Amino acid sequence: MCGIIGYVGNKKASPILFEGLKKLEYRGYDSAGICTISENKTLVEKDIGKLDEIKKKVDFNSLKGNIGLSHCRWATHGKVTKENAHPHFDCKNRISIVHNGIIENFQELKDYLIKKDHKFRSGTDTEVIAHLIEENYKGNIENAVRNSLKKIEGSYSLGVMCLDEPDKLIATRNESPLIIGLGKDENFIASDVPAILKHTNKVIYLENHEIAVLTKNDVKIKLDKKKIKKTIHKIDWDSELAEKTGYKHFMLKEIHEQPRAITETLNGRLDHGGVDFRKELKFSEKYLKNLDRIIIVACGTSWHAALAGEFMLEELAKIPVEVEYASEFRYRRPIIDKNTLVIAISQSGETADTLAAIREAKNRNAKILSIVNSKGSSIARESDSVLYTYAGPEIGVASTKAFTTQLIVLYLFTLLMSSVRKSLKKDVMKGLIENLRKIPLEMEAMLNDTKSIKKIAEIYKEKDHALFLGRGVNFPLALEGALKLKEVSYIHAEGYPAAEMKHGPIALIDKKMPVMVIATKDVYTYKKVLGNIQEVKARGGIVIAIATEGDKQIGKISDCVIYIPKTLYILSSILAVVPMQLLAYYVARDRKLDPDKPRNLSKSVTVE
Ligand code: F6R
């Protein structure tokens, strides 16, 4: 959703805020703005468009002052206009606000404030907060914010500044993420870690209803007026991970980072011929052994990883698994008992629906295991146990390295469950681990040769529609391939289980339709998939197959083949997704689109 960064310190605020916004732009890029305080004046520049476009129109650098707030917007209330861009102000431009979230009772508050003669300049829900604080301001901005929050319903993370107290930033949140960054003679607020990583790696995670008061030398966190002690977390991400380091786009960089991300996700977790989660997993062996069901909740790409996880867990650990869209699960009355484990998968750890789903499950006494990338995020904090993916910050809006590292953690957890439940023989387990260890190198080799994918991207460049087919563990991959293509290239794409095609989608196939088929070798469905390819060819479709190295047969019946290294069937999806990610990237590039900032999307969906 939207991105917030605030600064108070000795340095000029506006360049720091601009740099920080660039790191948060994945959260929203409809419009952006910065405000500072200098010489008893509130200074502001804002406009519509992406940051680089805005920079050509306005002079952010002209904003003097050592304190400021900034925001990049993903519109919820009010169209994309300059007036609706943040920051927003009270009637006299003394109180400045940046906000992420949705104020549900904004109309009621607006009517009340209009009666009190407040003058509104935008169509946003946010502006009511500025006027409400103005209404409550009696010489103490902290108290004015606290009293205003009592009237506000909805989700928010807020940064507030007041001209009458020009050395202070106020920050607070409810159901929307906000962190405090602690520097030397400077402090920060931000929606996410990458925004401040260049300046500090010391972070406090603000919880719902806490109010932070920041000056350059001090940070106080209060709950109900009482000062509280908070843990300071050290972020071990290298600030370079939040830079493009020579790549044109974050998406391409993050695709190429996957071998490293997988290696780090495996690091220290494979031991003594098995999986070692002793330092992380807070569940006893007895608890895991007695489980009779697992429910996995997630959204989007993470949901696709969950579907692959279902296949792994049922196939190897022999435990029943159900996969649910978090947004659906949260509004059902799911049947859960103490022997049901709920697993939540989320890159950001802040997705509102996934967070709500785990709360629903907790209310029903389920234990929660989360698979999360962002350390200290809300989902991680609210889970009974967390298994992190060590992908590093994912900045491209389309999820890539988070997906493959999620698959790795699911595979590791499957191996652990298999050993607890004694569902696999020792030598089988050994083979599964040996093949897993080879994945980073195999992926590296694939990424070193992308010529054929660039050529295939040319086929897609002019197309309006595309189909992706897969079976078994590779069916979720067909969904993921279609999602990647549609979100960054705007080509309408559908993913289907290959055999299901006959029940409808086959009607779409003609000589213009590219059909990507994941046809890696396995003992289960390979031959059936070959049959599905013939069905597509018989109707004139263009078949692009993803196949196992050395498979000559597939070349005879497909228009193009992308080969992936030979690996175990269950691991093949981790490799086979790479060409699909690259395809989506190159098609977007060839269509002159920005794959890092696809239209209408935001990376972290923190509203319902
Ligand atoms: C697609 C994509 C989204 C996310 C989804 C869940 O490329 O990135 O579909 O996967 O919004 O986000 P997380 O994993 O942060 O909960």
Coordinates of C-alpha atoms and ligand atoms in Angstrom, one line a residue:
M1 CA 0.0 0.0 0.0
C2 CA 1.3 3.5 0.6
G3 CA 4.9 4.1 1.9
I4 CA 5.8 6.5 4.7
I5 CA 9.2 7.8 5.8
G6 CA 9.9 10.5 8.3
Y7 CA 13.2 12.0 9.5
V8 CA 14.4 14.1 12.4
G9 CA 18.1 14.8 12.9
N10 CA 21.0 17.2 12.1
K11 CA 21.0 16.6 8.3
K12 CA 18.9 18.1 5.6
A13 CA 15.7 16.0 5.6
S14 CA 14.5 16.2 2.0
P15 CA 17.3 14.2 0.2
I16 CA 17.1 11.5 2.9
L17 CA 13.3 11.4 2.5
F18 CA 13.5 11.2 -1.3
E19 CA 16.1 8.4 -1.2
G20 CA 13.9 6.6 1.4
L21 CA 10.8 7.0 -0.8
K22 CA 12.7 5.5 -3.8
K23 CA 13.2 2.4 -1.6
L24 CA 9.5 2.3 -0.7
E25 CA 8.1 3.0 -4.1
Y26 CA 7.1 -0.6 -4.5
R27 CA 4.3 0.2 -2.0
G28 CA 2.6 2.9 -4.2
Y29 CA 3.5 5.0 -7.1
D30 CA 0.4 7.0 -8.1
S31 CA 1.8 10.2 -6.5
A32 CA 4.2 11.3 -3.9
G33 CA 5.2 14.2 -1.7
I34 CA 7.6 15.6 0.9
C35 CA 7.1 18.2 3.6
T36 CA 9.6 19.7 5.9
I37 CA 9.7 22.4 8.6
S38 CA 12.1 25.3 8.3
E39 CA 12.2 28.8 9.8
N40 CA 8.7 28.5 11.2
K41 CA 7.2 27.4 7.9
T42 CA 5.8 24.2 6.6
L43 CA 7.3 23.6 3.2
V44 CA 5.8 21.1 0.8
E45 CA 6.2 19.6 -2.7
K46 CA 3.9 16.9 -4.1
D47 CA 2.6 15.8 -7.4
I48 CA 1.2 12.8 -9.3
G49 CA 3.3 10.1 -11.1
K50 CA 6.3 8.0 -10.3
L51 CA 9.0 9.6 -8.2
D52 CA 11.4 10.1 -11.1
E53 CA 8.6 11.8 -13.1
I54 CA 7.7 14.0 -10.1
K55 CA 11.3 15.0 -9.6
K56 CA 11.3 16.5 -13.1
K57 CA 8.3 18.7 -12.2
V58 CA 9.1 19.8 -8.6
D59 CA 12.2 20.7 -6.7
F60 CA 12.3 18.5 -3.6
N61 CA 15.8 19.8 -2.9
S62 CA 14.4 23.3 -2.3
L63 CA 12.8 22.0 0.8
K64 CA 15.0 23.1 3.7
G65 CA 14.9 21.8 7.2
N66 CA 16.1 19.0 9.4
I67 CA 12.8 17.4 10.0
G68 CA 10.2 16.1 7.5
L69 CA 7.7 13.6 6.4
S70 CA 7.2 11.9 3.0
H71 CA 4.8 9.6 1.3
C72 CA 4.2 7.5 -1.8
R73 CA 0.6 6.8 -2.5
W74 CA -1.5 3.9 -3.7
A75 CA -4.9 5.5 -4.0
T76 CA -7.8 4.1 -1.9
H77 CA -10.0 7.2 -1.1
G78 CA -9.9 9.8 -3.8
K79 CA -8.6 9.9 -7.3
V80 CA -5.0 10.2 -8.3
T81 CA -4.6 14.0 -8.2
K82 CA -2.0 16.5 -6.9
E83 CA -4.6 17.6 -4.2
N84 CA -5.0 14.0 -3.0
A85 CA -1.3 13.3 -2.8
H86 CA 0.2 13.3 0.7
P87 CA 1.2 15.0 2.9
H88 CA -2.1 16.6 4.0
F89 CA -2.5 19.6 6.3
D90 CA -4.9 21.3 8.7
C91 CA -6.5 24.6 7.8
K92 CA -3.5 26.7 8.7
N93 CA -0.8 24.4 7.4
R94 CA 0.6 23.9 10.9
I95 CA -0.1 20.2 11.2
S96 CA 1.2 17.8 8.6
I97 CA 0.1 14.2 8.1
V98 CA 1.2 11.2 6.1
H99 CA -1.0 8.1 6.3
N100 CA -1.2 4.5 5.1
G101 CA -4.5 2.7 5.6
I102 CA -8.2 3.4 5.4
I103 CA -10.3 5.6 7.8
E104 CA -13.6 3.9 7.8
N105 CA -15.6 6.7 9.5
F106 CA -14.1 9.5 7.5
Q107 CA -17.4 10.8 6.1
E108 CA -18.9 11.1 9.6
L109 CA -15.7 12.9 10.8
K110 CA -15.6 15.1 7.8
D111 CA -19.2 16.2 8.3
Y112 CA -18.5 17.0 11.9
L113 CA -15.3 19.0 11.0
I114 CA -17.0 20.9 8.2
K115 CA -19.7 22.0 10.7
K116 CA -16.8 23.3 12.9
D117 CA -15.7 25.3 9.9
H118 CA -12.7 23.3 8.8
K119 CA -11.8 23.8 5.1
F120 CA -11.0 20.7 3.1
R121 CA -8.7 20.7 0.1
S122 CA -8.7 17.0 -1.0
G123 CA -11.0 14.1 -1.4
T124 CA -9.0 11.8 0.8
D125 CA -9.9 10.1 4.1
T126 CA -6.5 11.2 5.4
E127 CA -7.2 14.9 5.5
V128 CA -9.8 14.4 8.2
I129 CA -7.0 13.3 10.5
A130 CA -5.1 16.6 10.1
H131 CA -8.2 18.6 10.8
L132 CA -9.2 16.4 13.7
I133 CA -5.8 16.9 15.3
E134 CA -6.1 20.6 14.7
E135 CA -9.4 20.5 16.5
N136 CA -7.8 18.7 19.4
Y137 CA -4.6 20.7 19.5
K138 CA -4.1 22.6 22.8
G139 CA -0.4 23.1 22.7
N140 CA 0.7 19.5 22.9
I141 CA 0.8 17.5 19.6
E142 CA 1.3 14.2 21.3
N143 CA -1.9 14.6 23.3
A144 CA -3.8 16.0 20.3
V145 CA -2.9 12.9 18.3
R146 CA -3.8 10.6 21.2
N147 CA -7.2 12.3 21.6
S148 CA -7.9 12.3 17.9
L149 CA -7.2 8.5 17.6
K150 CA -10.1 7.9 20.0
K151 CA -12.5 9.1 17.3
I152 CA -10.9 7.3 14.4
E153 CA -12.1 3.9 13.1
G154 CA -10.1 2.0 10.6
S155 CA -6.5 1.1 9.8
Y156 CA -3.6 3.5 9.9
S157 CA 0.0 4.1 10.2
L158 CA 0.6 7.8 10.7
G159 CA 3.4 10.3 10.7
V160 CA 2.6 13.7 12.2
M161 CA 4.5 17.0 12.5
C162 CA 3.5 20.3 14.0
L163 CA 4.9 23.8 13.3
D164 CA 4.6 24.8 17.0
E165 CA 6.7 21.8 18.1
P166 CA 9.2 21.8 15.2
D167 CA 11.7 19.3 16.7
K168 CA 9.2 16.4 17.1
L169 CA 7.8 13.6 14.9
I170 CA 4.8 11.7 16.2
A171 CA 4.1 8.2 14.8
T172 CA 1.4 5.7 15.6
R173 CA -0.3 2.7 14.0
N174 CA -3.3 0.4 13.9
E175 CA -3.3 -2.7 11.6
S176 CA -0.8 -1.1 9.3
P177 CA 3.0 -1.5 9.6
L178 CA 5.3 1.2 11.0
I179 CA 8.8 0.9 12.2
I180 CA 11.1 3.3 14.1
G181 CA 14.8 3.5 13.0
L182 CA 17.3 4.5 15.6
G183 CA 20.3 6.5 14.4
K184 CA 23.0 8.6 16.0
D185 CA 21.7 12.1 16.5
E186 CA 18.9 11.2 14.1
N187 CA 15.8 9.0 14.1
F188 CA 13.4 7.8 11.5
I189 CA 9.9 6.4 11.0
A190 CA 9.2 4.2 8.0
S191 CA 6.7 1.7 6.6
D192 CA 9.4 -0.8 5.9
V193 CA 13.1 -1.5 6.6
P194 CA 14.7 -0.9 3.2
A195 CA 13.8 2.9 3.4
I196 CA 16.2 3.4 6.3
L197 CA 18.7 0.6 5.9
K198 CA 21.3 3.0 4.5
H199 CA 21.2 5.0 7.7
T200 CA 20.7 2.4 10.5
N201 CA 20.0 -1.2 11.1
K202 CA 18.5 -0.7 14.6
V203 CA 14.8 -0.9 14.5
I204 CA 11.8 -0.9 16.8
Y205 CA 8.5 -2.4 15.6
L206 CA 5.6 -0.3 16.6
E207 CA 2.5 -2.2 17.8
N208 CA -1.1 -1.2 17.4
H209 CA -2.1 1.9 19.4
E210 CA 1.4 2.7 20.6
I211 CA 2.5 6.3 20.1
A212 CA 6.1 7.2 19.4
V213 CA 7.5 10.6 20.0
L214 CA 10.8 11.2 18.2
T215 CA 13.3 14.0 18.5
K216 CA 16.8 13.8 17.0
N217 CA 18.3 12.5 20.3
D218 CA 15.4 10.5 21.8
V219 CA 12.6 8.1 21.0
K220 CA 9.8 7.5 23.6
I221 CA 7.1 4.9 23.0
K222 CA 3.9 5.2 24.9
L223 CA 0.8 3.2 25.4
D224 CA -2.1 4.9 27.1
K225 CA 0.2 7.8 28.1
K226 CA 2.6 5.3 29.9
K227 CA 6.1 5.0 28.6
I228 CA 6.9 1.5 27.6
K229 CA 10.2 -0.4 27.0
K230 CA 10.6 -1.9 23.5
T231 CA 13.0 -4.4 22.1
I232 CA 15.5 -3.0 19.6
H233 CA 16.0 -5.4 16.7
K234 CA 19.2 -5.5 14.6
I235 CA 18.5 -6.1 11.0
D236 CA 21.1 -8.3 9.3
W237 CA 20.2 -7.2 5.8
D238 CA 23.1 -5.6 3.9
S239 CA 22.0 -2.2 2.5
E240 CA 23.2 -3.3 -0.9
L241 CA 20.3 -5.8 -1.1
A242 CA 18.0 -2.8 -1.4
E243 CA 19.9 -1.4 -4.4
K244 CA 19.7 -2.4 -8.0
T245 CA 23.5 -3.0 -8.2
G246 CA 23.7 -2.6 -12.0
Y247 CA 20.5 -4.3 -12.9
K248 CA 18.0 -2.3 -14.8
H249 CA 15.1 -3.4 -12.6
F250 CA 14.7 -5.0 -9.2
M251 CA 12.7 -7.8 -10.7
L252 CA 15.6 -8.9 -12.8
K253 CA 18.1 -8.5 -10.0
E254 CA 15.8 -10.5 -7.7
I255 CA 15.4 -13.3 -10.2
H256 CA 19.2 -13.6 -10.5
E257 CA 19.6 -13.4 -6.7
Q258 CA 17.7 -16.7 -6.3
P259 CA 20.6 -19.1 -6.0
R260 CA 22.1 -16.9 -3.2
A261 CA 18.7 -16.6 -1.5
I262 CA 18.1 -20.3 -1.6
T263 CA 21.6 -21.0 -0.3
E264 CA 21.0 -18.6 2.6
T265 CA 17.6 -20.2 3.3
L266 CA 19.2 -23.6 3.5
N267 CA 22.1 -22.4 5.6
G268 CA 22.4 -24.1 8.9
R269 CA 19.2 -26.0 8.4
L270 CA 20.5 -29.3 7.0
D271 CA 22.4 -31.4 9.4
H272 CA 23.1 -35.0 10.3
G273 CA 21.3 -36.4 7.2
G274 CA 18.1 -34.5 8.1
V275 CA 16.6 -31.1 8.7
D276 CA 17.6 -29.1 11.7
F277 CA 15.1 -26.5 12.8
R278 CA 16.0 -26.9 16.5
K279 CA 16.9 -23.3 17.0
E280 CA 13.8 -21.9 15.3
L281 CA 10.8 -24.2 15.5
K282 CA 9.0 -23.9 18.8
F283 CA 6.9 -27.0 18.5
S284 CA 7.7 -30.3 20.2
E285 CA 8.2 -33.5 18.2
K286 CA 5.3 -35.0 20.0
Y287 CA 3.0 -32.1 18.9
L288 CA 4.1 -32.4 15.3
K289 CA 3.7 -36.2 15.3
N290 CA 0.2 -36.0 16.7
L291 CA -1.0 -33.5 14.1
D292 CA -3.8 -34.9 11.9
R293 CA -4.2 -32.0 9.5
I294 CA -2.5 -28.8 8.2
I295 CA -4.2 -25.8 6.8
I296 CA -2.1 -23.3 4.8
V297 CA -3.4 -19.8 4.3
A298 CA -1.8 -17.2 2.0
C299 CA -2.5 -14.8 -0.9
G300 CA -1.3 -14.4 -4.4
T301 CA 2.1 -15.9 -5.2
S302 CA 2.4 -17.1 -1.6
W303 CA -0.8 -19.0 -2.1
H304 CA 0.8 -20.7 -5.1
A305 CA 3.7 -21.8 -3.0
A306 CA 1.2 -23.1 -0.5
L307 CA -0.4 -25.3 -3.2
A308 CA 3.1 -26.8 -4.0
G309 CA 3.5 -27.3 -0.3
E310 CA 0.3 -29.2 -0.1
F311 CA 1.6 -31.6 -2.7
M312 CA 5.0 -32.0 -0.9
L313 CA 3.5 -32.6 2.5
E314 CA 0.9 -35.1 1.4
E315 CA 3.3 -36.9 -0.9
L316 CA 6.2 -37.2 1.5
A317 CA 5.0 -36.7 5.0
K318 CA 1.6 -38.3 4.4
I319 CA -0.4 -35.7 6.3
P320 CA -3.6 -34.2 4.9
V321 CA -3.3 -30.5 3.9
E322 CA -5.8 -27.9 2.8
V323 CA -4.8 -24.7 1.2
E324 CA -7.1 -21.6 1.6
Y325 CA -7.1 -18.1 0.3
A326 CA -6.6 -16.1 3.5
S327 CA -9.2 -13.6 2.3
E328 CA -11.8 -16.4 2.2
F329 CA -10.7 -18.3 5.3
R330 CA -11.0 -15.2 7.5
Y331 CA -14.7 -15.0 6.8
R332 CA -15.6 -18.6 7.1
R333 CA -16.1 -20.6 10.2
P334 CA -13.3 -23.1 9.6
I335 CA -13.3 -26.4 11.5
I336 CA -10.1 -26.5 13.5
D337 CA -9.1 -28.5 16.5
K338 CA -6.0 -28.8 18.6
N339 CA -4.5 -31.3 16.2
T340 CA -4.7 -28.8 13.3
L341 CA -1.6 -26.7 12.5
V342 CA -2.3 -23.5 10.5
I343 CA 0.6 -22.4 8.4
A344 CA 0.6 -18.8 7.1
I345 CA 2.9 -17.9 4.1
S346 CA 3.8 -14.3 3.4
Q347 CA 6.7 -12.5 2.0
S348 CA 5.9 -9.1 3.6
G349 CA 4.4 -10.6 6.8
E350 CA 2.0 -7.7 6.6
T351 CA -0.7 -8.8 4.2
A352 CA -4.0 -7.8 5.9
D353 CA -6.0 -10.9 4.9
T354 CA -3.3 -13.3 6.0
L355 CA -2.9 -11.6 9.3
A356 CA -6.7 -11.7 9.8
A357 CA -6.7 -15.4 8.9
I358 CA -4.1 -16.3 11.5
R359 CA -6.1 -14.3 14.1
E360 CA -9.2 -16.3 13.2
A361 CA -7.3 -19.5 13.5
K362 CA -5.9 -18.5 16.9
N363 CA -9.3 -17.7 18.2
R364 CA -10.1 -21.3 17.4
N365 CA -7.1 -22.5 19.4
A366 CA -5.0 -23.5 16.5
K367 CA -1.2 -23.1 16.7
I368 CA 0.3 -20.9 13.9
L369 CA 3.5 -21.5 12.1
S370 CA 4.4 -18.8 9.7
I371 CA 6.8 -18.8 6.7
V372 CA 7.8 -15.2 6.4
N373 CA 10.5 -13.1 4.7
S374 CA 10.3 -9.8 6.6
K375 CA 11.8 -10.2 10.0
G376 CA 9.8 -8.8 12.9
S377 CA 6.7 -8.3 10.7
S378 CA 3.2 -8.5 12.1
I379 CA 2.5 -12.1 10.9
A380 CA 5.9 -13.2 12.3
R381 CA 5.2 -11.5 15.7
E382 CA 1.7 -13.0 16.0
S383 CA 2.7 -16.6 15.1
D384 CA 3.6 -19.3 17.6
S385 CA 6.7 -20.1 15.6
V386 CA 8.3 -18.6 12.5
L387 CA 10.5 -20.2 9.8
Y388 CA 12.1 -17.3 7.9
T389 CA 12.9 -17.3 4.2
Y390 CA 16.3 -15.6 3.8
A391 CA 15.5 -13.9 0.5
G392 CA 16.6 -10.5 1.7
P393 CA 14.4 -7.5 0.9
E394 CA 12.2 -8.1 -2.1
I395 CA 11.5 -4.7 -3.8
G396 CA 10.2 -5.7 -7.2
V397 CA 6.4 -5.7 -7.0
A398 CA 6.2 -9.1 -8.6
S399 CA 7.3 -11.8 -6.2
T400 CA 10.2 -13.9 -7.4
K401 CA 12.9 -14.9 -4.9
A402 CA 10.3 -14.9 -2.1
F403 CA 8.4 -17.7 -4.0
T404 CA 11.4 -20.0 -4.5
T405 CA 12.6 -19.6 -1.0
Q406 CA 9.1 -20.3 0.3
L407 CA 9.2 -23.5 -1.7
I408 CA 12.5 -24.3 -0.1
V409 CA 11.2 -23.8 3.4
L410 CA 8.1 -25.8 2.6
Y411 CA 10.3 -28.6 1.4
L412 CA 12.5 -28.5 4.5
F413 CA 9.4 -28.5 6.7
T414 CA 8.1 -31.5 4.7
L415 CA 11.3 -33.4 5.3
L416 CA 11.1 -32.6 9.0
M417 CA 7.5 -33.8 9.2
S418 CA 8.5 -36.9 7.2
S419 CA 11.2 -37.8 9.7
V420 CA 8.9 -37.1 12.7
R421 CA 6.2 -39.2 11.2
K422 CA 8.7 -41.8 10.0
S423 CA 7.1 -41.7 6.5
L424 CA 10.3 -42.0 4.6
K425 CA 13.2 -44.5 4.5
K426 CA 16.6 -43.1 5.5
D427 CA 18.1 -43.6 2.0
V428 CA 15.1 -41.8 0.4
M429 CA 15.6 -38.9 2.8
K430 CA 19.3 -38.8 1.9
G431 CA 18.5 -38.6 -1.8
L432 CA 15.9 -35.9 -1.2
I433 CA 18.5 -33.8 0.7
E434 CA 21.3 -34.4 -1.8
N435 CA 19.1 -33.2 -4.7
L436 CA 18.0 -30.2 -2.6
R437 CA 21.7 -29.2 -2.1
K438 CA 22.3 -29.1 -5.8
I439 CA 19.4 -26.6 -6.5
P440 CA 21.4 -23.3 -6.1
L441 CA 24.1 -24.4 -8.6
E442 CA 21.6 -25.8 -11.1
M443 CA 19.7 -22.6 -10.9
E444 CA 22.9 -20.5 -11.3
A445 CA 23.6 -22.4 -14.6
M446 CA 20.1 -21.8 -15.9
L447 CA 20.4 -18.1 -15.1
N448 CA 23.7 -17.9 -17.0
D449 CA 22.0 -18.7 -20.3
T450 CA 18.8 -16.7 -20.9
K451 CA 19.1 -16.4 -24.7
S452 CA 16.2 -18.8 -25.5
I453 CA 13.9 -17.1 -23.1
K454 CA 14.5 -13.7 -24.6
K455 CA 13.6 -15.2 -28.0
I456 CA 10.5 -16.7 -26.7
A457 CA 9.5 -13.4 -25.2
E458 CA 9.3 -12.1 -28.7
I459 CA 6.5 -14.5 -29.4
Y460 CA 4.5 -13.2 -26.5
K461 CA 5.2 -9.5 -27.1
E462 CA 2.3 -9.0 -29.5
K463 CA -0.1 -11.4 -27.9
D464 CA -3.3 -10.6 -25.9
H465 CA -3.8 -13.9 -24.3
A466 CA -1.7 -16.8 -23.0
L467 CA -2.2 -20.2 -21.3
F468 CA -0.1 -22.0 -18.8
L469 CA -0.5 -25.7 -18.1
G470 CA 1.0 -28.0 -15.5
R471 CA 0.1 -31.1 -13.5
G472 CA 0.8 -32.3 -10.0
V473 CA 3.4 -30.2 -8.2
N474 CA 3.7 -28.2 -11.4
F475 CA 0.1 -27.1 -11.5
P476 CA 0.7 -24.3 -9.0
L477 CA 3.5 -23.3 -11.2
A478 CA 1.2 -22.8 -14.1
L479 CA -0.8 -20.5 -11.9
E480 CA 2.3 -18.6 -10.9
G481 CA 3.6 -18.4 -14.5
A482 CA 0.3 -16.9 -15.6
L483 CA 0.2 -14.5 -12.6
K484 CA 3.7 -13.2 -13.3
L485 CA 3.0 -12.6 -17.0
K486 CA -0.3 -10.8 -16.4
E487 CA 0.9 -8.6 -13.6
V488 CA 4.0 -7.2 -15.3
S489 CA 3.1 -7.4 -19.0
Y490 CA -0.7 -6.9 -18.9
I491 CA -1.3 -9.9 -21.2
H492 CA -4.3 -11.8 -20.1
A493 CA -3.0 -15.2 -18.9
E494 CA -4.6 -18.2 -17.3
G495 CA -3.0 -21.2 -15.5
Y496 CA -4.8 -24.6 -15.6
P497 CA -4.2 -28.2 -14.6
A498 CA -3.2 -29.5 -18.0
A499 CA -6.0 -32.2 -18.2
E500 CA -8.6 -29.7 -17.1
M501 CA -8.1 -27.8 -20.3
K502 CA -10.5 -30.1 -22.1
H503 CA -13.3 -29.0 -19.8
G504 CA -13.4 -25.5 -21.3
P505 CA -10.2 -23.6 -21.9
I506 CA -9.5 -25.7 -25.0
A507 CA -12.1 -23.5 -26.8
L508 CA -9.6 -20.6 -26.6
I509 CA -6.9 -22.4 -28.5
D510 CA -6.1 -21.2 -32.0
K511 CA -3.0 -20.5 -33.9
K512 CA -2.5 -17.2 -32.0
M513 CA -2.5 -18.7 -28.6
P514 CA 0.8 -19.4 -26.9
V515 CA 0.6 -22.3 -24.4
M516 CA 3.4 -22.8 -22.0
V517 CA 3.4 -26.4 -20.7
I518 CA 5.5 -27.6 -17.8
A519 CA 6.4 -31.0 -18.9
T520 CA 9.3 -32.1 -16.7
K521 CA 10.0 -35.9 -16.5
D522 CA 8.3 -37.8 -13.8
V523 CA 6.8 -41.2 -13.2
Y524 CA 3.3 -39.8 -12.6
T525 CA 2.0 -37.5 -15.3
Y526 CA 4.8 -36.9 -17.9
K527 CA 3.2 -39.1 -20.5
K528 CA -0.2 -37.6 -19.9
V529 CA 1.2 -34.1 -20.3
L530 CA 2.6 -35.2 -23.7
G531 CA -0.9 -36.1 -24.6
N532 CA -2.1 -32.7 -23.5
I533 CA 0.5 -31.1 -25.7
Q534 CA -0.8 -33.0 -28.7
E535 CA -4.3 -31.8 -27.9
V536 CA -3.0 -28.2 -28.1
K537 CA -1.0 -28.8 -31.3
A538 CA -4.0 -30.5 -32.9
R539 CA -5.9 -27.2 -32.5
G540 CA -3.0 -25.1 -33.9
G541 CA -1.8 -23.6 -30.6
I542 CA 1.8 -22.6 -30.1
V543 CA 3.4 -24.9 -27.5
I544 CA 6.4 -23.7 -25.4
A545 CA 7.5 -26.6 -23.2
I546 CA 9.6 -26.5 -20.1
A547 CA 11.2 -29.9 -20.1
T548 CA 14.0 -31.9 -18.4
E549 CA 17.5 -31.7 -20.0
G550 CA 18.0 -34.5 -22.4
D551 CA 14.3 -35.0 -23.3
K552 CA 14.4 -35.3 -27.1
Q553 CA 10.9 -36.4 -27.5
I554 CA 9.4 -33.1 -26.3
G555 CA 11.3 -31.2 -29.0
K556 CA 9.4 -33.1 -31.7
I557 CA 6.0 -32.1 -30.6
S558 CA 6.6 -28.5 -29.3
D559 CA 7.4 -25.3 -31.0
C560 CA 10.0 -24.3 -28.5
V561 CA 11.6 -26.0 -25.5
I562 CA 13.2 -24.5 -22.4
Y563 CA 15.3 -27.1 -20.7
I564 CA 15.9 -27.3 -17.0
P565 CA 18.4 -29.5 -15.2
K566 CA 17.4 -33.0 -14.2
T567 CA 16.2 -33.1 -10.6
L568 CA 13.6 -34.9 -8.5
Y569 CA 10.1 -34.3 -9.7
I570 CA 9.1 -32.7 -6.4
L571 CA 11.9 -30.2 -6.7
S572 CA 11.4 -29.5 -10.3
S573 CA 9.0 -26.6 -9.7
I574 CA 11.7 -24.6 -7.9
L575 CA 13.7 -24.7 -11.1
A576 CA 10.9 -24.5 -13.6
V577 CA 9.6 -21.2 -12.3
V578 CA 12.8 -19.4 -13.2
P579 CA 12.1 -19.3 -17.0
M580 CA 8.6 -18.2 -16.3
Q581 CA 9.8 -15.3 -14.2
L582 CA 12.3 -14.3 -16.8
L583 CA 9.7 -14.6 -19.6
A584 CA 7.4 -12.2 -17.7
Y585 CA 10.3 -9.8 -17.2
Y586 CA 11.4 -9.8 -20.8
V587 CA 7.9 -9.5 -22.2
A588 CA 7.3 -6.5 -20.0
R589 CA 10.6 -5.0 -21.1
D590 CA 9.9 -5.6 -24.8
R591 CA 6.4 -4.0 -24.3
K592 CA 8.2 -1.0 -22.8
L593 CA 6.6 -1.5 -19.4
D594 CA 8.2 -1.0 -16.0
P595 CA 8.1 -4.5 -14.4
D596 CA 9.0 -3.0 -11.0
K597 CA 6.0 -0.8 -10.9
P598 CA 3.1 -2.5 -12.7
R599 CA -0.1 -0.4 -12.8
N600 CA -2.6 -0.6 -10.0
L601 CA -0.5 -2.9 -7.9
S602 CA 1.3 -2.4 -4.6
K603 CA 3.7 -4.8 -3.1
S604 CA 2.4 -5.0 0.5
V605 CA -1.4 -5.3 0.6
T606 CA -2.1 -4.0 4.1
V607 CA -5.8 -3.1 3.5
E608 CA -8.6 -5.6 2.9
Ligands
F6R1 C1 2.6 -11.4 -7.0 C2 2.7 -10.9 -5.6 C3 1.5 -11.0 -4.8 C4 1.8 -11.4 -3.3 C5 0.6 -11.3 -2.4 C6 0.9 -11.8 -1.0 O1 3.8 -11.4 -7.7 O2 3.7 -10.5 -5.2 O3 0.5 -11.8 -5.3 O4 2.3 -12.7 -3.4 O5 0.2 -10.0 -2.4 O6 1.9 -11.0 -0.4 P1 2.7 -11.6 0.8 O7 3.5 -12.8 0.4 O8 3.6 -10.4 1.2 O9 1.7 -11.9 1.9

